[in-house]
Tab-separated table of C-alpha atoms in Angstrom:
chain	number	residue	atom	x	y	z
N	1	UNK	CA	-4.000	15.650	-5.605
N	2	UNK	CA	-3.832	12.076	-4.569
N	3	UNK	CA	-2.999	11.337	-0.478
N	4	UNK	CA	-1.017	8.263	0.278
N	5	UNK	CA	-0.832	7.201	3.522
N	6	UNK	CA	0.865	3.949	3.539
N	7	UNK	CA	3.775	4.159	0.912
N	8	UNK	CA	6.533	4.781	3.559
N	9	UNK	CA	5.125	2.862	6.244
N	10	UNK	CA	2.185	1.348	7.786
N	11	UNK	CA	0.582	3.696	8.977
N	12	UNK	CA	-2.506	2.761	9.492
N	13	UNK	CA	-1.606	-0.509	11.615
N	14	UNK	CA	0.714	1.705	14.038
N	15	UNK	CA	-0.085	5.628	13.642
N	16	UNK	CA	-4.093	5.219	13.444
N	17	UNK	CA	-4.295	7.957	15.830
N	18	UNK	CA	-1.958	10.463	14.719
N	19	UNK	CA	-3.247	9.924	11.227
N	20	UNK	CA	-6.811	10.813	12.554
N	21	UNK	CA	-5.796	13.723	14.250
N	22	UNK	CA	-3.853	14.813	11.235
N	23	UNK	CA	-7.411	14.723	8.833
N	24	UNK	CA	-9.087	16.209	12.006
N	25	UNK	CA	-6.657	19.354	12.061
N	26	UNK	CA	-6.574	19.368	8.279
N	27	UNK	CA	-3.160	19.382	7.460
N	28	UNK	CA	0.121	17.154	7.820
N	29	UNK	CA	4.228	18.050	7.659
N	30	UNK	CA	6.074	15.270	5.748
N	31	UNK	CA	10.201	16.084	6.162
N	32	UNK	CA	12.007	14.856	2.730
N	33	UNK	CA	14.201	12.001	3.734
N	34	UNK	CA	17.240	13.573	1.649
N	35	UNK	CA	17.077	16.766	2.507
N	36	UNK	CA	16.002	16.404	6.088
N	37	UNK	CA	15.579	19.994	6.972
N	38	UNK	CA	12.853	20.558	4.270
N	39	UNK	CA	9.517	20.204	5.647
N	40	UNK	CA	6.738	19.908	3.174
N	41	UNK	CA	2.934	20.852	4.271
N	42	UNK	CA	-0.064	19.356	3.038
N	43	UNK	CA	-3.930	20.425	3.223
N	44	UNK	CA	-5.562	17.472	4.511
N	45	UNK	CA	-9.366	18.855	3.311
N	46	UNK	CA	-11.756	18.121	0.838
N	47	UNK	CA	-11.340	20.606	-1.334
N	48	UNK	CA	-7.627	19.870	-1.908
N	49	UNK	CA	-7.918	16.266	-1.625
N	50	UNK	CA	-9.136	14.377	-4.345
N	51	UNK	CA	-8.838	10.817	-2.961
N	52	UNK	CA	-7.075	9.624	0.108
N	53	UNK	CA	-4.982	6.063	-0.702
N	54	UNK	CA	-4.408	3.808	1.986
N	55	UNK	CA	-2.178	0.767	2.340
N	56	UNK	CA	-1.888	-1.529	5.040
N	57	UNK	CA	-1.396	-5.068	6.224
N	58	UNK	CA	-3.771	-4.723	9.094
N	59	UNK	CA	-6.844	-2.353	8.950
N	60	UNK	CA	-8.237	-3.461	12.340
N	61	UNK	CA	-7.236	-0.521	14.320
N	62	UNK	CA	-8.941	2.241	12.239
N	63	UNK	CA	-11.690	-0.059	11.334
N	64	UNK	CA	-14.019	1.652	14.126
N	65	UNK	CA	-12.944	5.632	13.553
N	66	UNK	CA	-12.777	4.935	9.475
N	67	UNK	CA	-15.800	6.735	9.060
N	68	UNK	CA	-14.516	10.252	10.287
N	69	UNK	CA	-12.160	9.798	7.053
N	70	UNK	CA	-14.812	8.129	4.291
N	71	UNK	CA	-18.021	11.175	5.150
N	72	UNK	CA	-15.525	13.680	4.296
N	73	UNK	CA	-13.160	12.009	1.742
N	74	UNK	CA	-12.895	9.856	-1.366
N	75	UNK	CA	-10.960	6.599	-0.575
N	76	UNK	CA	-9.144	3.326	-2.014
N	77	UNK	CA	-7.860	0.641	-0.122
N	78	UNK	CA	-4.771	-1.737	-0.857
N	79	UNK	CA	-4.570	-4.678	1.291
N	80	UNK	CA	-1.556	-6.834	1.687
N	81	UNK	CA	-2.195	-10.653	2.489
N	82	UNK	CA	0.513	-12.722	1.485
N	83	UNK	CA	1.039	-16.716	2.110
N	84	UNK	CA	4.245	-15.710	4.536
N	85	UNK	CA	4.341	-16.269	8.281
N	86	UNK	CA	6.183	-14.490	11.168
N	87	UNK	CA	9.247	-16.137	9.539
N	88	UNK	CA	8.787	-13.140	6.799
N	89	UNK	CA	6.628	-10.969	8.436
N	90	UNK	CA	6.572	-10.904	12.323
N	91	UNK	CA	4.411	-8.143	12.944
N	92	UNK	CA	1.435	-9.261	10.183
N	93	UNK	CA	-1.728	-10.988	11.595
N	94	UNK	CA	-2.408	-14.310	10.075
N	95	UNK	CA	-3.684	-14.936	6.980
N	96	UNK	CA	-7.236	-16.154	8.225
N	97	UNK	CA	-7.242	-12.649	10.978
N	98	UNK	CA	-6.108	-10.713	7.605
N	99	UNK	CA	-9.126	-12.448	5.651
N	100	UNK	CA	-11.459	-11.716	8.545
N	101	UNK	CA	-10.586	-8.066	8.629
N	102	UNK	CA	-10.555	-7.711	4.721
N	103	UNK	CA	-13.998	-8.754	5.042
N	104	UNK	CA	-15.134	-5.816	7.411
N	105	UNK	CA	-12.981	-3.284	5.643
N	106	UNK	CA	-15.120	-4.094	2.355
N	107	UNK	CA	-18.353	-4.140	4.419
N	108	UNK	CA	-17.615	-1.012	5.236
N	109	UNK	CA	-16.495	0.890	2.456
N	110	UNK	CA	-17.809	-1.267	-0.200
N	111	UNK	CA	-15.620	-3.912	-2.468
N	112	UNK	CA	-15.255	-1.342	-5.283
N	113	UNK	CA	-12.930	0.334	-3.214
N	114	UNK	CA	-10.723	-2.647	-1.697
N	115	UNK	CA	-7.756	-4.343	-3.319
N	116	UNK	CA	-5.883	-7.157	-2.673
N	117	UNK	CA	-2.531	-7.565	-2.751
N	118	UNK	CA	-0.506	-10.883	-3.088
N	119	UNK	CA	3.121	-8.940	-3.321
N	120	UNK	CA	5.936	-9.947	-3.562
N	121	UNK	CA	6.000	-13.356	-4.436
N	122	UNK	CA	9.254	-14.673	-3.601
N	123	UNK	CA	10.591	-18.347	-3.026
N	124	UNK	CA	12.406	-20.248	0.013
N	125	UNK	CA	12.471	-23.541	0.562
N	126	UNK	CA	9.445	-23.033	2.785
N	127	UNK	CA	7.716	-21.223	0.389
N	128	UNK	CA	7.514	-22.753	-2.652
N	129	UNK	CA	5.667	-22.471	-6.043
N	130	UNK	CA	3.182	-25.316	-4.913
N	131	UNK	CA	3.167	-23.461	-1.563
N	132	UNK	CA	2.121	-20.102	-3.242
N	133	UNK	CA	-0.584	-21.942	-5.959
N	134	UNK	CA	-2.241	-23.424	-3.362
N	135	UNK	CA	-1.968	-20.467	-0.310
N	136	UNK	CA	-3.481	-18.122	-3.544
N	137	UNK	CA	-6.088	-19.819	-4.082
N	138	UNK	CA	-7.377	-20.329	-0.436
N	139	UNK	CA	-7.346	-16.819	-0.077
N	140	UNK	CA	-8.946	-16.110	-3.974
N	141	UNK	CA	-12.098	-18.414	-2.515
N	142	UNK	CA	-12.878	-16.917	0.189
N	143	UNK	CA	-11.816	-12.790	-0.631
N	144	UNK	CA	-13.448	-12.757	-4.552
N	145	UNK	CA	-16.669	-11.660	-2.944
N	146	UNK	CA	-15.425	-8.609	-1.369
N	147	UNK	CA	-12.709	-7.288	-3.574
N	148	UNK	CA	-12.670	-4.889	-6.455
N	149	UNK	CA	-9.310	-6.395	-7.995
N	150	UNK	CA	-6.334	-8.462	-6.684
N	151	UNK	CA	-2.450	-6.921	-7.696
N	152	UNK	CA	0.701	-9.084	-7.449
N	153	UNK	CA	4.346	-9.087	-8.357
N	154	UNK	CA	7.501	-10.911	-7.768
N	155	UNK	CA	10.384	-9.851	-5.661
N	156	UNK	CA	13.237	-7.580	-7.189
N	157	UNK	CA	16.551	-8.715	-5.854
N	158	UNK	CA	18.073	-5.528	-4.808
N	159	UNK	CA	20.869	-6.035	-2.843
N	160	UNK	CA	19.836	-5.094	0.492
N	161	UNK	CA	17.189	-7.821	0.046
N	162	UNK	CA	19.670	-10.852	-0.446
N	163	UNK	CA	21.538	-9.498	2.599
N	164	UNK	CA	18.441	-9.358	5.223
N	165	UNK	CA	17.385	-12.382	3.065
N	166	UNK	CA	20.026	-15.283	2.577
N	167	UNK	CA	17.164	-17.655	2.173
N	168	UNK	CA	15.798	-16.288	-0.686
N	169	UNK	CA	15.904	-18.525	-3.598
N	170	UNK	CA	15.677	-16.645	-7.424
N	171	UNK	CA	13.240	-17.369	-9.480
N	172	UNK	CA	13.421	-18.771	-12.680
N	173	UNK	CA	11.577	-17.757	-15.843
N	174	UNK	CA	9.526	-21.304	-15.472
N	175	UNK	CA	9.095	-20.667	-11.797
N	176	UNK	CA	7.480	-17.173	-13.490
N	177	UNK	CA	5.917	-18.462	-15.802
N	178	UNK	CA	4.133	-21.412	-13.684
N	179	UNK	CA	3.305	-18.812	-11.236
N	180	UNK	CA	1.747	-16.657	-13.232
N	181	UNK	CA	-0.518	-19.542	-14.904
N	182	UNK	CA	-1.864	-20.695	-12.147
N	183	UNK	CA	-2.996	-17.021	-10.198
N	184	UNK	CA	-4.301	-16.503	-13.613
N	185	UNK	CA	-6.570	-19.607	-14.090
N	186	UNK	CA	-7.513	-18.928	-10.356
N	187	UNK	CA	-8.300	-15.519	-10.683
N	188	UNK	CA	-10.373	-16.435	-13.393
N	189	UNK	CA	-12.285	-19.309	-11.690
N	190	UNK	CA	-13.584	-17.024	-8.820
N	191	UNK	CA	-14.245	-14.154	-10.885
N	192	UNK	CA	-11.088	-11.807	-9.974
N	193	UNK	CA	-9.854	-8.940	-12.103
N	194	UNK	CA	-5.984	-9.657	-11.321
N	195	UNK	CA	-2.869	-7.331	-12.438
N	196	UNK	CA	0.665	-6.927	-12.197
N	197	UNK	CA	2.143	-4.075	-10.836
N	198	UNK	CA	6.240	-2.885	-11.518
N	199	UNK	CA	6.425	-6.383	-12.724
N	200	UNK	CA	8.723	-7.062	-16.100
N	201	UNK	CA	6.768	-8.998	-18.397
N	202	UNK	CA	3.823	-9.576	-20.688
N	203	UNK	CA	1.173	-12.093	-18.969
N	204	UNK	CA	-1.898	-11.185	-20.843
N	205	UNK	CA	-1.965	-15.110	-22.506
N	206	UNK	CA	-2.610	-15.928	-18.898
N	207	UNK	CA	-5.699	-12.883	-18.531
N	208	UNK	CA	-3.435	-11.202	-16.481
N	209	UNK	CA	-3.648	-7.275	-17.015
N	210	UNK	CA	-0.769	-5.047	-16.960
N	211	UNK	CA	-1.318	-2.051	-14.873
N	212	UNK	CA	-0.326	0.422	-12.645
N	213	UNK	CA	-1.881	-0.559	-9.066
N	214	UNK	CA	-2.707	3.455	-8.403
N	215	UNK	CA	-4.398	4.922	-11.788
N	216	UNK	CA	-6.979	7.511	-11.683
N	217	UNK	CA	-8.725	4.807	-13.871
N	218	UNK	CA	-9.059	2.690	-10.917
N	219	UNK	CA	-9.433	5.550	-8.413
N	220	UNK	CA	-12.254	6.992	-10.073
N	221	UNK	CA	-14.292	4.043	-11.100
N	222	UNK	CA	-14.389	3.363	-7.260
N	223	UNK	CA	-15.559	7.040	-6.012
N	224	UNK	CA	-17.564	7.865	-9.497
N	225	UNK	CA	-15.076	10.633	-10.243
N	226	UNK	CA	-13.833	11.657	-13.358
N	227	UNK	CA	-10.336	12.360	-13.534
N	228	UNK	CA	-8.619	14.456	-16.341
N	229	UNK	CA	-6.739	12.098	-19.448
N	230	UNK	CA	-3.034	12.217	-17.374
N	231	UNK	CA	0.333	10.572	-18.113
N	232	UNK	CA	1.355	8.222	-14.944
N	233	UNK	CA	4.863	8.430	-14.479
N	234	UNK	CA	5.228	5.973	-11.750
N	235	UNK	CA	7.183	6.162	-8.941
N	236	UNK	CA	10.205	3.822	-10.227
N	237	UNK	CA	10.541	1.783	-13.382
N	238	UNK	CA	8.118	-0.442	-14.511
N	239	UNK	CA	5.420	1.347	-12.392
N	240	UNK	CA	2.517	3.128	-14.182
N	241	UNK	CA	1.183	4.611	-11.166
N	242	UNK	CA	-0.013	7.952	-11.161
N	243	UNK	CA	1.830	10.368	-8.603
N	244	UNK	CA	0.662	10.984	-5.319
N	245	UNK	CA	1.943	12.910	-2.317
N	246	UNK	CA	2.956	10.568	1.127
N	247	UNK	CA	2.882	11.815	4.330
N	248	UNK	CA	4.618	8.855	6.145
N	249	UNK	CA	8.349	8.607	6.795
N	250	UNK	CA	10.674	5.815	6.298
N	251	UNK	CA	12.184	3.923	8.912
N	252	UNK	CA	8.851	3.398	10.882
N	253	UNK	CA	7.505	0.394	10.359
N	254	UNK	CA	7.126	-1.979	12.689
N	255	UNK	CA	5.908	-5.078	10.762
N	256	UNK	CA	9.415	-6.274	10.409
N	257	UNK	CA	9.227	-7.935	6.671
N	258	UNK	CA	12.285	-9.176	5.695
N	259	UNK	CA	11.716	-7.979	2.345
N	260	UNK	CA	10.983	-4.244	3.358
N	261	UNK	CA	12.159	-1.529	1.262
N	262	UNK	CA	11.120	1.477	3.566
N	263	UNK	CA	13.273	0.152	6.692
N	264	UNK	CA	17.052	0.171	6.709
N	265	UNK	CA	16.351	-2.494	9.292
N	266	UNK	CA	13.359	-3.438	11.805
N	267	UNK	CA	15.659	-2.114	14.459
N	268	UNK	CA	16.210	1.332	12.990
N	269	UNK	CA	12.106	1.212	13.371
N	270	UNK	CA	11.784	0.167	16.703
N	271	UNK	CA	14.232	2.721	17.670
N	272	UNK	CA	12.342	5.573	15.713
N	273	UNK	CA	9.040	5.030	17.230
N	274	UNK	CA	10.106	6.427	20.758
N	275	UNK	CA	10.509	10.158	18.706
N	276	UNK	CA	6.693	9.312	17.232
N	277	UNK	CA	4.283	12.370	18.995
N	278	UNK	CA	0.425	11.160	18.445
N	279	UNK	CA	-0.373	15.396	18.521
N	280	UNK	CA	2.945	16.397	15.913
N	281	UNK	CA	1.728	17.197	12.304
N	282	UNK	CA	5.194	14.639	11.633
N	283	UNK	CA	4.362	11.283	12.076
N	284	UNK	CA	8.258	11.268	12.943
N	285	UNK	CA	9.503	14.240	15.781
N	286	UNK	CA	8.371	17.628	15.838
N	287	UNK	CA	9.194	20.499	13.948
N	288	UNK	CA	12.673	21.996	14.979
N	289	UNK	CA	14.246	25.639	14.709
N	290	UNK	CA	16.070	24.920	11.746
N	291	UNK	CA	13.074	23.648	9.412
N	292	UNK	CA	11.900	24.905	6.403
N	293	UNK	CA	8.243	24.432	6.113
N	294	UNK	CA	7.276	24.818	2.324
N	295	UNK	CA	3.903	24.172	1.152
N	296	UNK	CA	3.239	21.511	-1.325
N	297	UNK	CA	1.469	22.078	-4.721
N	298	UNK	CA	-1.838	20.468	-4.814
N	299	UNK	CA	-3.649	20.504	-7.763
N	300	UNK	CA	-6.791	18.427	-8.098
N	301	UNK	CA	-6.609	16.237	-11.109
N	302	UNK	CA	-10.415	16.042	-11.634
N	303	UNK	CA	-12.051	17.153	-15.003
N	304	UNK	CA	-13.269	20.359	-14.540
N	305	UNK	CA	-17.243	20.857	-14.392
N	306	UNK	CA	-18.725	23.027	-17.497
């Protein structure tokens, strides 16, 4: 079974401690955000974890404790740097702090085990096509070195995003197309594997691959491990991603992108976080009277040894 530890929220930027303490006690509650009075339990130990993913737009707080994590576990790391500033994302360190820390993370844990990601890649009259080009390839110069791929997409316009976002300006197929060029001649100037991820379209011309950003293809070429010949049904369409289990919540994360999908609005965050308990096996509460704790079905997608 695949962990993920930053699909909901960032977890690792604002919960580094309850996550910790969570791997340290070996298990975590997640509460199903339909059905809010079903609690689902998961083993947090190596023997029913087969890789934990993170994803994060800040790694610095863990950076020092990672290691009680990577001795016991198998691990993959998706970083989100963007060219957007606290316009877009208020609570995001700047792209040259982002760099920095990028730099330690794959220091640490080696590049074959760190992704970039330049998602989404949306348009404003601030941030333009020229702006992205050129912000993509300051950041491709000085990252290639330490990264084992870089991911991007562009934005879908749901409909809470053009409400949070009046700004936002569509993209056109050339804006697409142009944009997609010129990350792939970059990526291919500094020597960066670079793939779309839930992104319509067939880029290939450009040598960009298509691909789900969490496959056990990537997973275990980073951790040597070989994974059993599974279908990845993706978590929405267009994704190829192979399923994992997330023990976040939404409605939590503090970064306050105006493109967020997980928050109904930064608010609703900032108001959640006062019911956060550092010692709760929820990153959200506590478990009440009235929950139903059922235990979730983890079975380890590794090829089994002869």
């Amino acid at each position: 079974m695949i962990i993920n530890t930053g699909g909901r929220t960032d977890t690792v930027q604002y919960y580094t401690e309850w996550l910790l303490n969570r791997f340290s006690e070996g298990y975590a509650l997640s509460r199903n955000p339909l059905f809010t009075s079903r609690v689902m339990r998961y083993e947090l130990t190596p023997d029913k974890v087969d890789c934990v993913v993170f994803c994060s737009k800040n790694y610095e707080p863990i950076l020092p404790r990672l290691h009680e994590i990577t001795e016991r576990f198998d691990t993959y790391y998706y970083y989100t740097i963007t060219a957007y500033g606290k316009d877009i994302e208020p609570g995001v360190p700047s792209i040259d702090k982002s760099m920095e820390t990028l730099i330690k993370l794959s220091e640490l844990v080696g590049k074959q085990r760190v992704a970039w990601r330049y998602d989404p890649v949306l348009l404003t009259q601030d941030y333009t096509v020229k702006c992205h080009l050129e912000t993509f390839e300051r950041m491709a110069k000085v990252l290639s070195p330490y990264i084992d791929r870089c991911i991007f997409s562009f934005v879908e316009m749901y409909k809470k995003l053009k409400t949070n976002m009046p700004e936002l300006i569509s993209l056109s197929p050339q804006d697409i197309d142009t944009l997609a060029q010129g990350f792939g001649s970059t990526a291919q100037k500094y020597g960066i594997f670079l793939q779309t991820c839930g992104t319509n379209g067939d880029f290939t011309k450009y040598g960009i691959h298509p691909s789900g950003c969490v496959t056990l293809n990537i997973l275990g070429k980073a951790n040597n491990i070989e994974f059993k010949n599974l279908k990845h049904k993706g978590l929405r369409q267009g994704c190829h991603c192979i399923e994992s289990r997330d023990i976040g919540a939404y409605d939590t994360c503090m970064n306050g992108c105006k493109y967020c999908y997980a928050n109904k609005s930064p608010q609703k965050a900032l108001d959640n976080y006062k019911y956060h308990v550092k010692t709760s096996p929820l990153l959200l509460g506590v478990v009440k009277p009235n929950d139903v704790i059922i235990q979730g079905l983890q079975k380890s997608l590794k090829k089994e040894e002869k």
